[in-house]
Structures are given as structure tokens and as C-alpha cells.
XYZ file of C-alpha atoms in Angstrom:
762
model
C 33.239 -14.724 17.920
C 34.611 -18.026 19.241
C 33.262 -17.254 22.736
C 29.897 -16.415 21.299
C 29.649 -19.762 19.542
C 30.414 -21.551 22.814
C 27.699 -19.548 24.634
C 25.024 -20.079 22.008
C 23.153 -23.313 21.402
C 21.191 -23.753 18.183
C 17.405 -23.719 18.364
C 15.383 -26.654 17.044
C 11.673 -27.275 16.611
C 9.841 -28.029 19.854
C 6.241 -28.343 18.618
C 3.653 -26.980 16.178
C 0.307 -25.530 17.259
C -2.331 -25.949 14.564
C -5.827 -24.514 14.627
C -5.839 -21.122 12.901
C -7.304 -21.118 9.381
C -5.181 -18.259 8.065
C -2.007 -16.247 8.772
C -1.074 -16.074 12.452
C -0.398 -12.359 13.002
C 0.346 -11.817 16.706
C 1.706 -13.590 19.779
C 1.304 -12.749 23.466
C 3.154 -14.706 26.146
C 0.813 -14.923 29.152
C 3.371 -15.545 31.930
C 3.200 -19.260 32.823
C -0.529 -19.507 32.011
C -0.035 -20.045 28.299
C 0.274 -18.336 24.920
C -2.296 -16.225 23.053
C -2.225 -15.865 19.258
C -4.197 -13.733 16.805
C -4.943 -14.401 13.168
C -6.240 -13.165 9.885
C -9.022 -15.729 10.412
C -10.573 -13.148 12.848
C -9.986 -15.305 15.927
C -7.856 -15.102 19.041
C -6.702 -18.456 20.472
C -5.471 -19.181 23.972
C -3.059 -22.132 24.224
C -2.171 -23.842 27.531
C 0.540 -26.414 28.321
C -0.745 -29.860 27.381
C -0.421 -32.209 30.395
C -0.801 -35.296 28.174
C 1.771 -34.339 25.544
C 5.340 -33.595 26.541
C 6.470 -30.012 25.737
C 3.308 -29.324 23.712
C 0.405 -26.903 24.079
C -3.285 -27.366 23.450
C -5.899 -24.852 22.238
C -8.048 -24.248 25.308
C -10.135 -21.269 24.176
C -11.149 -19.682 20.870
C -12.159 -16.037 21.319
C -14.688 -14.869 18.702
C -15.671 -11.212 18.419
C -13.559 -9.360 15.858
C -15.092 -8.867 12.413
C -11.771 -8.595 10.567
C -8.231 -9.802 11.066
C -6.724 -9.499 14.532
C -3.231 -8.170 15.212
C -1.742 -6.862 18.476
C -2.320 -8.583 21.821
C -1.445 -7.917 25.464
C -1.903 -9.906 28.689
C -3.785 -8.835 31.816
C -2.371 -10.744 34.783
C -4.957 -12.475 37.033
C -6.729 -10.107 39.466
C -10.147 -9.765 41.137
C -11.832 -8.791 37.867
C -9.979 -11.407 35.800
C -9.341 -14.418 38.066
C -7.726 -16.400 35.214
C -6.274 -13.353 33.494
C -7.475 -11.338 30.520
C -6.481 -10.514 26.955
C -6.592 -7.202 25.084
C -6.719 -7.479 21.275
C -6.706 -4.919 18.467
C -8.132 -5.489 14.994
C -8.465 -4.289 11.446
C -12.096 -3.595 12.424
C -10.821 -0.541 14.445
C -11.894 -2.164 17.724
C -9.956 -2.865 20.911
C -11.569 -5.821 22.703
C -10.971 -6.879 26.319
C -11.530 -10.589 27.007
C -12.089 -12.414 30.290
C -10.262 -15.740 29.989
C -12.445 -17.356 32.672
C -15.447 -17.150 30.352
C -13.863 -16.481 26.950
C -16.255 -13.531 26.564
C -15.697 -9.901 25.558
C -16.155 -7.702 28.637
C -15.261 -4.363 27.028
C -15.519 -3.109 23.443
C -13.420 0.029 23.003
C -14.643 2.087 20.036
C -12.958 5.274 18.889
C -10.180 4.527 16.429
C -10.993 5.367 12.827
C -8.649 2.835 11.234
C -6.813 -0.418 12.020
C -5.475 -0.875 15.569
C -1.744 -1.676 15.410
C -0.641 -1.842 19.059
C -2.041 -2.434 22.557
C -0.169 -2.170 25.853
C -1.112 -1.891 29.547
C -0.170 1.188 31.583
C -1.093 0.136 35.122
C -4.857 -0.402 34.774
C -5.175 1.734 31.638
C -4.943 0.406 28.094
C -2.914 2.325 25.504
C -3.640 1.643 21.827
C -2.030 2.820 18.586
C -3.632 2.997 15.159
C -3.184 3.660 11.471
C -5.350 6.753 12.153
C -2.118 8.370 13.509
C -3.326 8.491 17.116
C -2.545 7.006 20.492
C -5.506 6.533 22.843
C -5.681 5.913 26.581
C -8.637 3.846 27.794
C -9.783 3.649 31.411
C -12.657 1.406 32.561
C -13.869 1.026 28.980
C -13.798 4.737 28.104
C -11.306 6.786 26.063
C -9.858 9.339 28.483
C -7.074 10.678 26.245
C -6.368 10.737 22.533
C -3.625 12.530 20.663
C -2.066 12.660 17.202
C 1.237 10.942 17.918
C 2.595 11.105 14.361
C 1.531 12.607 11.040
C 1.581 9.094 9.527
C 0.168 5.758 10.755
C 1.383 4.641 14.186
C 2.524 1.026 13.815
C 3.589 0.080 17.347
C 3.517 1.213 20.979
C 5.301 -0.150 24.062
C 5.704 0.894 27.689
C 9.212 1.223 29.129
C 10.083 0.099 32.676
C 10.419 3.817 33.508
C 6.707 4.278 32.706
C 7.217 6.232 29.491
C 5.575 5.192 26.228
C 7.391 4.697 22.924
C 5.648 4.798 19.522
C 6.918 3.838 16.055
C 5.428 5.120 12.814
C 5.287 4.919 9.029
C 6.943 8.371 9.065
C 10.198 6.418 9.884
C 10.534 7.991 13.361
C 10.142 6.766 16.930
C 8.798 9.018 19.696
C 9.240 8.908 23.473
C 6.194 10.111 25.420
C 5.872 11.510 28.933
C 2.101 11.731 29.156
C 0.964 13.372 25.924
C 4.251 15.273 25.574
C 6.873 14.006 23.152
C 10.205 14.290 24.980
C 12.389 12.884 22.199
C 12.159 11.873 18.528
C 14.477 9.086 17.377
C 15.551 9.435 13.747
C 17.542 6.851 11.798
C 15.353 4.298 10.067
C 14.679 4.975 6.379
C 11.274 3.294 6.236
C 8.278 2.394 8.425
C 9.055 1.450 12.032
C 6.944 -1.697 12.441
C 7.780 -3.184 15.855
C 9.239 -2.132 19.211
C 10.456 -4.098 22.247
C 12.064 -3.333 25.612
C 15.726 -4.361 25.979
C 16.070 -4.468 29.768
C 18.889 -2.399 31.202
C 19.836 -0.892 27.849
C 16.884 0.824 26.162
C 14.591 -0.474 23.453
C 14.653 -2.259 20.078
C 13.001 -1.253 16.817
C 12.339 -3.274 13.654
C 11.706 -1.598 10.321
C 10.548 -2.103 6.762
C 14.074 -0.962 5.804
C 15.246 -4.472 6.806
C 17.174 -3.437 9.907
C 16.817 -3.757 13.678
C 18.192 -1.063 15.992
C 18.965 -0.928 19.697
C 18.460 2.591 21.075
C 19.480 4.265 24.296
C 16.847 6.620 25.667
C 19.227 9.490 24.882
C 18.718 8.752 21.182
C 22.050 7.036 20.618
C 22.031 3.860 18.502
C 23.937 1.187 20.422
C 23.621 -1.475 17.712
C 22.253 -1.889 14.219
C 21.480 -5.436 13.105
C 21.292 -6.008 9.352
C 20.727 -9.429 7.837
C 17.105 -9.758 6.793
C 16.511 -9.364 3.070
C 13.023 -7.892 3.408
C 10.636 -6.109 5.818
C 11.203 -6.931 9.496
C 7.776 -7.284 11.116
C 8.685 -8.042 14.728
C 11.423 -7.940 17.335
C 11.691 -9.204 20.923
C 14.419 -9.658 23.541
C 15.226 -12.114 26.331
C 16.876 -11.556 29.705
C 19.831 -13.612 28.396
C 20.595 -10.822 25.921
C 19.353 -12.737 22.865
C 17.151 -10.955 20.334
C 14.633 -12.563 17.959
C 13.212 -10.979 14.790
C 10.592 -12.107 12.254
C 10.523 -11.053 8.611
C 8.822 -11.105 5.225
C 11.926 -13.020 4.057
C 10.393 -16.120 5.705
C 12.924 -16.351 8.493
C 13.154 -15.762 12.227
C 16.669 -14.597 13.085
C 18.363 -14.898 16.473
C 20.895 -12.195 17.342
C 23.595 -12.098 20.006
C 25.752 -9.014 20.550
C 24.541 -7.579 17.238
C 25.462 -10.677 15.217
C 22.982 -13.122 13.668
C 23.803 -16.482 15.241
C 20.957 -18.475 13.686
C 18.334 -18.087 10.981
C 15.263 -20.327 11.263
C 13.557 -20.877 7.914
C 9.753 -20.961 7.744
C 7.289 -22.040 5.038
C 5.939 -18.479 4.811
C 6.287 -14.954 6.159
C 7.086 -14.672 9.905
C 4.651 -12.055 11.255
C 5.671 -12.242 14.915
C 8.264 -13.869 17.163
C 8.441 -13.845 20.980
C 10.578 -15.350 23.748
C 9.112 -17.481 26.524
C 10.613 -16.864 29.959
C 12.660 -20.097 29.699
C 14.338 -18.842 26.516
C 12.246 -20.875 24.070
C 10.853 -18.985 21.055
C 7.314 -18.793 19.607
C 6.821 -17.802 15.946
C 3.675 -16.827 14.020
C 3.702 -17.787 10.347
C 1.596 -16.962 7.305
C 0.925 -20.685 6.816
C -1.423 -20.492 9.832
C 0.863 -22.460 12.169
C 2.290 -21.358 15.532
C 5.680 -22.955 16.244
C 7.792 -23.265 19.376
C 11.576 -23.557 19.146
C 14.000 -24.600 21.884
C 17.745 -24.818 22.494
C 17.156 -27.342 25.308
C 17.671 -30.874 23.990
C 15.139 -32.249 26.477
C 12.367 -30.272 24.810
C 13.234 -30.862 21.136
C 10.523 -32.527 19.020
C 10.943 -36.195 18.162
C 12.605 -37.312 14.945
C 9.288 -37.844 13.100
C 8.105 -34.299 13.830
C 11.475 -32.828 12.789
C 11.394 -34.768 9.508
C 7.800 -33.668 8.931
C 8.810 -30.021 9.333
C 11.768 -30.381 6.956
C 9.375 -31.952 4.454
C 6.950 -28.991 4.821
C 9.830 -26.614 4.218
C 11.047 -28.537 1.186
C 7.552 -28.699 -0.325
C 7.096 -24.979 0.226
C 10.394 -24.170 -1.505
C 9.510 -26.435 -4.415
C 6.091 -24.763 -4.750
C 7.771 -21.352 -5.007
C 10.754 -22.276 -7.140
C 10.576 -21.619 -10.859
C 12.825 -22.945 -13.599
C 12.646 -21.789 -17.174
C 9.570 -19.772 -16.293
C 7.737 -22.862 -14.963
C 6.933 -23.890 -11.414
C 9.345 -26.595 -10.303
C 6.478 -28.686 -8.934
C 4.856 -28.708 -12.388
C 7.906 -30.281 -14.070
C 7.842 -34.028 -14.851
C 9.976 -36.401 -12.790
C 12.947 -38.493 -13.961
C 10.593 -41.134 -15.339
C 9.894 -38.719 -18.224
C 13.327 -39.694 -19.565
C 11.990 -43.206 -20.219
C 10.200 -41.786 -23.271
C 12.556 -41.465 -26.295
C 12.968 -38.098 -28.010
C 11.676 -37.474 -31.530
C 14.436 -35.298 -33.003
C 18.157 -34.929 -32.445
C 18.877 -32.116 -29.958
C 15.331 -32.064 -28.564
C 15.483 -30.752 -24.979
C 13.485 -31.755 -21.940
C 13.529 -30.267 -18.408
C 12.762 -32.628 -15.521
C 12.629 -32.280 -11.742
C 15.488 -33.768 -9.771
C 15.030 -33.112 -6.044
C 14.847 -29.337 -5.576
C 16.235 -28.580 -9.033
C 15.189 -28.527 -12.658
C 17.676 -30.301 -14.933
C 17.826 -30.038 -18.721
C 18.494 -33.044 -20.971
C 19.129 -33.220 -24.733
C 18.079 -36.157 -26.938
C 21.054 -37.851 -28.619
C 19.526 -39.517 -31.669
C 22.674 -41.460 -32.559
C 23.169 -42.946 -29.093
C 19.420 -43.080 -28.444
C 19.944 -41.539 -24.982
C 19.069 -38.392 -23.080
C 22.323 -36.471 -22.413
C 22.398 -34.294 -19.318
C 22.998 -30.619 -20.146
C 22.854 -29.190 -16.633
C 20.708 -27.460 -14.023
C 18.228 -24.845 -15.223
C 17.927 -21.626 -13.236
C 15.842 -18.542 -13.837
C 17.978 -15.509 -14.537
C 17.177 -11.994 -15.702
C 17.944 -12.944 -19.302
C 15.967 -16.190 -19.504
C 14.482 -16.391 -22.963
C 11.115 -17.548 -21.631
C 7.848 -16.177 -22.878
C 6.997 -12.926 -21.123
C 3.842 -12.991 -18.969
C 0.713 -11.283 -20.272
C -1.824 -9.261 -18.276
C -4.949 -7.768 -19.857
C -3.510 -8.556 -23.292
C -0.243 -6.689 -22.656
C 3.137 -8.446 -22.412
C 5.420 -7.557 -19.479
C 8.800 -8.663 -18.160
C 7.071 -9.631 -14.897
C 3.546 -10.039 -13.565
C 3.816 -10.455 -9.796
C 1.220 -11.913 -7.442
C 0.900 -9.459 -4.551
C -0.712 -10.538 -1.299
C -1.279 -7.296 0.606
C -2.719 -9.226 3.531
C -5.571 -7.941 5.669
C -7.959 -10.469 4.104
C -7.613 -8.872 0.666
C -7.489 -10.961 -2.557
C -4.239 -11.557 -4.444
C -3.554 -8.666 -6.858
C -1.607 -8.768 -10.158
C 1.225 -6.240 -10.491
C 2.792 -5.859 -13.977
C 6.341 -4.495 -14.304
C 8.990 -3.993 -16.983
C 12.691 -3.743 -16.140
C 12.876 -0.377 -17.900
C 10.117 1.080 -15.676
C 10.731 3.347 -12.694
C 9.647 1.159 -9.734
C 8.325 4.187 -7.780
C 6.236 5.236 -10.760
C 4.957 1.670 -11.167
C 4.130 1.422 -7.441
C 2.268 4.766 -7.393
C 0.145 3.971 -10.431
C -0.607 0.449 -9.251
C -1.638 1.593 -5.750
C -3.928 4.233 -7.228
C -5.397 1.732 -9.712
C -6.026 -0.799 -6.945
C -7.369 1.878 -4.548
C -4.710 1.020 -1.962
C -3.042 3.410 0.503
C 0.145 5.155 -0.637
C 1.613 4.105 2.710
C 2.291 0.748 0.988
C 4.500 2.523 -1.558
C 7.988 1.746 -0.251
C 6.940 -1.804 0.573
C 5.725 -2.335 -3.015
C 8.913 -0.763 -4.436
C 11.079 -3.089 -2.353
C 8.908 -6.043 -3.394
C 9.342 -5.117 -7.085
C 13.105 -4.646 -6.802
C 13.628 -7.842 -4.840
C 11.487 -10.004 -7.122
C 12.827 -8.442 -10.309
C 16.399 -9.044 -9.137
C 17.233 -5.326 -9.280
C 19.217 -3.231 -6.844
C 17.488 -1.112 -4.253
C 16.550 2.488 -5.053
C 17.035 5.339 -2.576
C 14.106 6.022 -0.253
C 11.518 8.258 -1.875
C 8.755 9.319 0.561
C 5.247 9.550 -0.803
C 2.954 12.570 -1.031
C 0.391 13.026 1.737
C -3.167 13.159 0.486
C -5.419 16.101 1.382
C -8.085 14.073 3.153
C -6.383 12.511 6.125
C -2.970 14.188 6.119
C -1.536 10.698 5.706
C -2.018 8.289 2.884
C -5.105 6.283 3.698
C -7.294 7.993 1.083
C -5.943 9.227 -2.226
C -8.524 11.265 -4.120
C -8.359 9.783 -7.604
C -5.787 7.857 -9.574
C -3.685 8.298 -12.661
C -4.065 6.705 -16.055
C -1.384 5.630 -18.484
C -0.691 7.530 -21.671
C -1.911 5.418 -24.548
C -2.488 5.718 -28.259
C -0.288 4.785 -31.196
C 1.984 7.139 -33.126
C 0.803 8.734 -36.350
C 4.080 7.863 -38.047
C 6.584 5.156 -37.243
C 9.239 7.743 -36.364
C 7.158 9.402 -33.603
C 7.045 7.507 -30.347
C 4.517 9.428 -28.221
C 2.574 11.792 -30.492
C -0.133 12.484 -31.399
C -2.093 11.632 -28.261
C -5.369 9.877 -29.000
C -8.195 9.521 -26.515
C -8.766 11.172 -23.147
C -7.154 10.396 -19.809
C -9.143 10.126 -16.582
C -8.620 9.884 -12.839
C -10.715 6.785 -12.349
C -9.529 5.418 -8.999
C -11.292 6.344 -5.756
C -11.105 5.297 -2.132
C -14.789 5.571 -1.335
C -14.430 4.528 2.300
C -12.106 7.477 2.869
C -14.517 9.854 1.115
C -17.458 8.694 3.243
C -15.366 8.904 6.411
C -14.402 12.500 5.628
C -17.968 13.573 4.798
C -19.225 11.904 8.005
C -16.537 13.722 9.998
C -17.495 17.082 8.462
C -21.198 16.402 9.010
C -20.558 15.686 12.707
C -18.668 18.981 13.003
C -21.601 20.884 11.469
C -24.025 19.051 13.745
C -22.151 20.237 16.838
C -22.177 23.879 15.653
C -25.522 25.542 16.464
C -25.053 28.132 13.680
C -24.445 25.465 11.035
C -26.687 22.665 12.245
C -29.306 23.523 9.618
C -26.979 22.630 6.704
C -25.905 19.184 7.912
C -27.133 15.975 6.294
C -30.382 14.418 7.532
C -30.501 10.681 8.272
C -32.327 10.146 4.981
C -29.674 12.119 3.094
C -26.908 10.072 4.723
C -28.639 6.917 3.453
C -28.998 8.455 -0.028
C -25.302 9.311 -0.062
C -24.530 5.688 0.836
C -26.701 4.536 -2.078
C -24.823 6.850 -4.485
C -21.479 5.434 -3.335
C -22.798 1.877 -3.709
C -23.729 2.529 -7.357
C -20.315 4.107 -8.082
C -18.444 1.217 -6.445
C -20.213 -1.391 -8.582
C -18.366 -0.720 -11.847
C -19.408 -4.053 -13.372
C -23.001 -2.767 -13.576
C -22.297 0.724 -14.945
C -24.129 -0.234 -18.128
C -27.418 -0.863 -16.261
C -27.323 1.102 -12.971
C -29.145 4.440 -12.767
C -29.075 7.714 -10.829
C -32.102 9.694 -9.733
C -32.330 13.474 -10.071
C -32.495 13.721 -6.287
C -29.079 11.969 -6.036
C -27.338 14.642 -8.097
C -29.422 17.406 -6.479
C -28.125 16.281 -3.059
C -24.480 16.509 -4.181
C -25.037 19.947 -5.720
C -26.845 21.125 -2.572
C -23.798 20.190 -0.472
C -21.485 22.011 -2.909
C -23.642 25.099 -2.602
C -24.332 25.118 1.158
C -21.330 23.589 2.904
C -18.296 25.748 3.835
C -15.466 25.741 1.224
C -13.188 23.856 3.633
C -15.580 20.880 3.593
C -16.582 20.411 -0.036
C -13.599 18.566 -1.551
C -14.912 15.027 -0.807
C -18.233 16.020 -2.428
C -16.376 17.241 -5.525
C -14.578 13.897 -5.521
C -17.887 11.996 -5.614
C -18.899 14.129 -8.623
C -15.518 13.314 -10.231
C -16.502 9.631 -10.188
C -20.157 10.314 -11.042
C -19.231 11.860 -14.415
C -17.511 8.587 -15.369
C -20.819 6.753 -14.854
C -22.876 6.878 -18.117
C -26.206 7.619 -16.442
C -24.643 9.782 -13.714
C -23.034 11.985 -16.370
C -26.350 12.307 -18.188
C -28.369 13.229 -15.074
C -25.750 15.750 -13.949
C -25.822 17.491 -17.337
C -29.472 18.421 -16.790
C -28.316 20.718 -13.978
C -26.014 22.751 -16.271
C -27.947 25.924 -16.935
C -26.573 29.213 -18.213
C -28.139 31.207 -15.414
C -27.376 28.652 -12.696
C -24.345 26.548 -13.628
C -23.534 24.925 -10.294
C -20.295 23.427 -11.573
C -18.808 26.719 -12.729
C -20.049 28.358 -9.537
C -18.170 25.695 -7.545
C -14.964 26.193 -9.549
C -15.195 29.953 -8.932
C -15.592 29.282 -5.184
C -12.597 26.977 -4.924
C -10.258 29.203 -6.965
C -11.145 32.461 -5.176
C -9.209 33.963 -2.266
C -6.816 31.601 -0.465
C -7.657 28.481 -2.487
C -7.231 25.140 -0.665
C -5.094 22.429 -2.283
C -7.662 19.603 -1.739
C -10.372 21.681 -3.443
C -8.103 22.516 -6.368
C -6.968 18.908 -6.736
C -10.444 17.377 -6.777
C -11.838 20.158 -9.002
C -9.135 19.810 -11.673
C -9.579 16.039 -11.631
C -13.331 16.516 -12.049
C -12.790 18.782 -15.096
C -10.329 16.216 -16.500
C -12.892 13.415 -16.179
C -15.557 15.461 -18.006
C -13.530 14.958 -21.218
C -14.339 11.223 -21.140
C -17.972 11.919 -22.072
C -18.707 13.742 -25.326
C -21.857 15.191 -23.674
C -19.554 17.680 -21.952
C -17.301 18.664 -24.860
C -19.320 21.731 -25.857
C -19.437 22.852 -22.191
C -15.654 22.401 -21.871
C -15.077 24.440 -25.053
C -17.489 27.161 -23.943
C -15.801 27.619 -20.539
C -12.216 26.969 -21.702
C -10.920 30.485 -21.068
C -12.371 30.720 -17.584
C -11.324 27.194 -16.563
C -7.730 27.531 -17.783
C -7.358 30.984 -16.241
C -8.928 29.902 -12.932
C -6.514 26.985 -12.461
C -3.408 28.518 -14.085
C -1.759 29.336 -10.721
C -1.511 25.602 -10.019
C 1.291 25.580 -12.581
C 3.774 26.847 -9.995
C 2.576 24.660 -7.118
C 5.174 22.319 -5.572
C 2.373 19.784 -4.952
C 3.075 16.898 -7.372
C -0.495 15.615 -7.398
C -1.741 19.081 -8.368
C 0.918 19.348 -11.082
C -0.140 16.006 -12.539
C -3.866 16.828 -12.437
C -3.288 20.188 -14.170
C -1.018 18.782 -16.890
C -3.514 15.959 -17.559
C -6.335 18.499 -17.956
C -4.156 20.474 -20.390
C -3.397 17.326 -22.402
C -7.103 16.446 -22.635
C -7.876 19.997 -23.778
C -5.169 19.677 -26.471
C -6.732 16.437 -27.789
C -10.226 17.992 -27.888
C -9.108 21.243 -29.557
C -7.108 19.350 -32.207
C -10.239 17.333 -32.975
C -12.305 20.559 -33.230
C -9.653 22.364 -35.355
C -9.914 25.316 -32.945
C -6.804 27.434 -33.587
C -7.498 30.040 -30.905
C -8.119 27.367 -28.298
C -5.019 25.436 -29.385
C -2.784 28.495 -28.959
C -4.217 29.065 -25.447
C -3.538 25.444 -24.424
C -0.107 25.430 -26.105
C 0.853 28.467 -24.029
C -0.245 26.666 -20.835
C 1.614 23.468 -21.804
C 4.812 25.411 -22.568
C 4.618 27.085 -19.147
C 4.380 23.654 -17.507
C 7.279 22.216 -19.534
C 9.529 25.132 -18.590
C 9.083 24.506 -14.856
C 12.300 23.256 -13.243
C 11.033 21.276 -10.242
C 8.366 19.272 -12.025
C 7.138 15.718 -11.552
C 8.213 13.432 -14.432
C 4.661 12.409 -15.401
C 3.472 16.034 -15.364
C 6.312 17.115 -17.640
C 5.714 14.173 -19.953
C 2.015 14.981 -20.374
C 2.773 18.656 -21.076
C 5.376 17.657 -23.690
C 2.947 15.214 -25.351
C 0.394 18.052 -25.526
C 2.994 20.366 -27.141
C 4.064 17.710 -29.664
C 0.483 16.770 -30.544
C -0.485 20.431 -31.103
C 2.613 21.032 -33.261
C 1.941 17.933 -35.361
C -1.581 19.188 -36.093
C 0.106 22.244 -37.631
C -2.223 25.108 -36.702
C 0.022 26.415 -33.901
C 3.435 25.013 -34.846
C 4.673 28.500 -35.768
C 3.679 29.825 -32.320
C 5.589 26.978 -30.667
C 8.701 27.838 -32.704
C 8.355 31.485 -31.700
C 8.371 30.357 -28.059
C 11.701 28.557 -28.675
C 10.236 25.095 -28.288
C 13.511 23.743 -29.740
C 15.258 24.578 -26.451
C 12.584 22.708 -24.457
C 12.963 19.704 -26.786
C 16.750 19.743 -26.512
C 16.619 19.828 -22.706
C 14.020 17.021 -22.642
C 16.244 14.826 -24.840
C 18.977 14.917 -22.183
C 16.607 13.669 -19.462
C 17.513 10.485 -17.598
C 13.870 9.435 -17.832
C 13.370 7.434 -21.036
C 9.891 8.676 -21.918
C 10.827 12.371 -21.419
C 13.880 11.853 -23.639
C 11.765 10.100 -26.290
C 9.057 12.763 -26.483
C 11.826 15.400 -26.577
C 13.180 13.629 -29.660
C 9.668 13.590 -31.178
C 9.352 17.382 -30.745
C 12.873 17.960 -32.085
C 11.929 16.037 -35.258
C 8.870 18.278 -35.658
C 11.040 21.387 -35.242
C 13.344 20.202 -38.021
C 10.496 19.336 -40.411
C 9.750 22.050 -43.010
């Protein structure tokens, strides 16, 4: 350790490069020619050494062409085609652009990825790109010559090793080594998304992960070093020929590592998206405050005193803006001059800002002075007023910036909640990919001051095999108890799956339509150009929820959806069913659809019979059950739901034993809605049928918590109504209640207690 300290010299600020209007996301060191940076402001900037300003750089070119934020970059060394060099950039807009630095123009637009481009690297004259669409693509002279599914989850990074092999890192937590399109080794060890990769010359390669760690791997798969020190997601990693390693993190620091030990942590006024070494050992960092910074350990290149003081001031202001005391922002507290005003009552308290702290004072009426009590800090037990969101009080309401040009979202959380459950429901409500799940969980735990939970991988959705489109979302159980001593029963009102990722639905339908178009035998059933436009219009109406009270559907809109259900192969209809699932939540859409329900030609029942026939497909079952569940929200459909109850419950009953958690939840929600409707209708036969189904769910051993809870609420609500309580007792519901009461999950335990009370009542 002593030797290491002698070898290592601390890095200090060299200069700041200002020009980007938003987060700087990527850095590319262009040999001695300069530095290229990418940003959420949709631009790429090329910076060259400034001859007039010592150790500084100047923005020499702004490259405009991407339509969304820009991420990965790579450098094309000068050659005949690019006399001053070229840049390859990848964007959220799914494009890979090739720029000629001589002109600043795009010379190639590489189209083919379906989702965000996450990595670009040169392989001789070819370009290799990685994407959230799970693929790696090889581009040659502007054309895709190879494409393969590299992982089952989004690919987050790709690099080329000196040996010529490619390495990819993914949200599936693994790293893969590629010889051509053949995976020769899979590296397993990280417990969350692998976000960044870098070559470590002579040793192997480095990986940075959302699990907060950095690893150095030998190509054999052995981990030579694991570096742990960041307190949040590590977004980037890079190495230098000296053996130093640099990493950038969500924790607002760039850390420098030597021999596996963190030798310096450089604080930033925001998240550090990327960090790279220059050949001379200096460091470049990309920050969410829109500033590119260079850092040096060479005293000759350190910024002057004024610039250093300015940076420390930026840092201090940033910390003050984030710091909270007593539930208030530190910067909103009054200064010391507030103590010039006398108090009004003995013991009156006042909190003022002193430097970077909030300090409490008490008014001493006798002495006519403010007595210092001490520094105020926010702790988990601060008796400050709980934040409120949509009229509901929570322990926390977090501001979540998911990046990618999206607006800030509000995330409510109570300490008693399961963070995974909270993350899942919030992502579905906000129509965000489940791939963000672990990141949101870690964010919740870190900001709520709670310990980390074990890794809990998310379910893959049926549309993309990953988690970019989740068909539908969950809703919270609501409704007050009938008596003060019952916590969760009876259930009032209907639940719905009211979240949809329309872009994913359209993408899937477009993909299926293209497949039909290329099949001569099925060409006649594909969508015409006019029908594609009509489908787009339907989606536009469904997206605009603020105008549901005035927007309308035409008969031809619904007729088009029903035509697809009838004519397309069963393997392709689930996204169409999903559009109908959202259509029935639209007042006019529900009304227009009902006109097509005829006894002799009930397209909906015909569809449900198709999807539950031989070898049913999980995506079809999932979207169909969610569609039935949403029908309960409109009383227009109640008589139809009662009429077809037997057939619907029997058709979907096999789902009960499915290990698929999303299917379990959809089925148990449908059962709960049926229970509410049948209680309202005083239908004893129907209630006994639904009770039987709910009991079967509750008795399942490997069952999702929310699914079990909804089944138990259905059982309790039906028992409270009284018509089928005797049947429940005959089925030994007391045993189910007793087991539920011992659950570690609070809500399962509480509803178990509710049912036990009902059992004991005469």
C-alpha cells in the first residue's frame, strides 16, 4: 500500500469543455486529433486542442443528424476516404451514423436495429454495433452483412479484443466472447446488467455493472480482480497502459483504481456517464450537468486557481441543492440573518443554513436570545410531514429521471412495501421496460436508506422475449372495509390492466405483417397501406387518454381489429387482442365494440375458443385474460360476462397451474372481478363457481404474492356476502386462512386474518 501511494499522483481538474445543452453520455478519444463527445441534446461534438489556451480544447465541429439522444462513439483513423478521420455514433433513434470529420456530414446511415444502439466498434473496415434489441450487427460499406441474437436480453456493450474476438455484455448479467457469430465462452459472475466493457492490455478485459462492481477477466473466464467501491450503478470503465483503471457511476463519482484498490474518487456535480483515458494518462469525464471535464496528475497541466475554486463552488452548490434537512431543501432555508428577528414564544425553534448544514435554534425568552440546539439531519424517523401524491400520503415520493430525454417521473414508496413489487407496478403504470426493474429497486433502497435486497430477475414478456414491451399493467387493490375489523374485504370496484406499451404493440404487428407479406400463401391476409394507417389512428386515439371523454371510434376501426383476429394465424394475434384490451377501457371504443357481439357471430368468444384450444400460447392466454378482466370496468359488458361465465372460467382454468407469474396474476384478477360482479348480482350458483376457482388458486404452492392476495380477497369477499360461506367451510377454508396468516408478506397475513375472523363468526 505504501509503494502504491508513492507511485500514484492525485488527479486535479485540467479544464472544462462547455457546449452541450444536456447530459454528456459518451466519450471517444480520437488519437492526438481530439476528443468526440455525445449527448442527450442529440448532438455529437468534436473538440480539438486549443492553440490559444494552454491545456484546453475548443469545440471545432457540431455534428447534427440524430433525432434522439446519442450514446456510443468510435473513431475511424484518417485514411483515403476520411482524410481527417471519421466518427461512428449510435443513438436512441436506432441509427448508426458514420461522419466524415473533414465536412462534418453524415456519409452513411445504417438502419436495421429495432431499438436503441448501445455500442459501436470497428473490426478492420467493418462496423460492429450492439443494441437493446438483443442483437449484434456487422456493417460493411453501409450494409448489414451479419446480424445475430447475441443475448436473450438487451446487449449493452461490445468491444473488440486485440486477438480479434468480440466481447458483448448484456442485461442478462452475462458477458459473451465471440469468434465470428459463434459464442466460445460465457462469463458469469455479475448479479445485474453488464453496462460497459474495456480492454485491459496484456491481461484480458474489464466489465462494469449495475451491481456496483468492476471485474477484470482473463479470457479463460477467471476473475483476476473485483473492484467494489461505487455505491450505485457503474456506467463506464476504461484502462490505461500504466495499469490504472477509471470508472464512472450514478453515485456522481469517477473512481481511479490501481491494483484493485480505489486510489482516488473524483466528485462530480451529477452522474458520471462515461470516463476515458487520454494517451498521456489524463482523464476525460462526461457528466449529467452537460459538461465535459479533463483531469490530470501532471502539475504543469492543472487548471489555474480561479478555475479550481470555480469547480469547488459548483460542487458545493450542487450538494446544497440536493441536501435536505427536516424535510426541506437546504438551499431554501434562511441564512444566519434570520436570527436577527426575535422569537415570539419561549422554546420556539428555527432552522437556518450555516454553510453546508442546517442548524436548529431555540428562542430563550428570558435571555432574549436564540440558543443553538445543534445540526439538523434527515433520518428515517424524522417527524416531518409525509409527502403526498395524488391525494395519498407516502413515506417517500421520489423524483426519478430515467434519462433518454424522458420527463421526471414521481415514484411513491412506503417503508413497509416490497421494493420489487413497488418497482414492477410503477414500471407498468409508467409504461416503462421491466429491464429497469433492478435499477429502480436499487434506487428505492438507496434513497430510502434501506439495505439491499437479493437480486430478483424479472419476467420476460411474450412480445420481444425480453422486457421492452409488457402487455398491460397491474392495478392496486382498493376499496374500504365493510367493518373496522376487516382490513381487505369486501372488495369494491373492478380492477383493470390499464398500462400498455403501444410502440411495442405496433412494432410486433408490423413485424408479423412483414412476415405475411413475404409468404405467397398468406400475402392476401396482410394489412394494406390504408389499414396500416387506420391502425396507427386507432393507437393514437388510445394513447391520448386526456381526451377519452370526447374522442370517437368508427365501426371500421373495430371491424379491422376483428378481421385480424379472425384471419391472422393464432401465433400472430396476441398484439391485436392487446389493442382490444385497451379499446374496451375507452368509453366510445367499448360501445362500438359491443355492436359486434352477436349470438350467432360472437367474435370475442370465437377468439377465446381459438386461443384456448390445442397447444395454447402463453401470450395469447395472457392478453385474452387481461381483455376479459378489463371488460368488467364497463357495465355494458356485465350481462355478457354473466352469460359466458361458465365457458370463460372453464376455458382459462388450466392457467391456474401455470408457472408464469403474469398469467397467474391476470387469472386471479379476473376471478376477483367475477367475485365482485356476482356478489352484486346475488348469483349463488355463479359465486360457488368462482369460489371454487379462487380456492384452487389459493391452494397453489408456488404462487406469486399478488395473485395469492387477489384470490384470498375474492374468497373473503364471497364469504362475507354469506351465500357461499358454508361451501367455503366445507372446503376447509380455515386451513388456507391459517397458512396465509403465517405469511411473511403483510397483506397476505392480513387477509388471512380477515378470513379467519369470518370462519369464527356464527
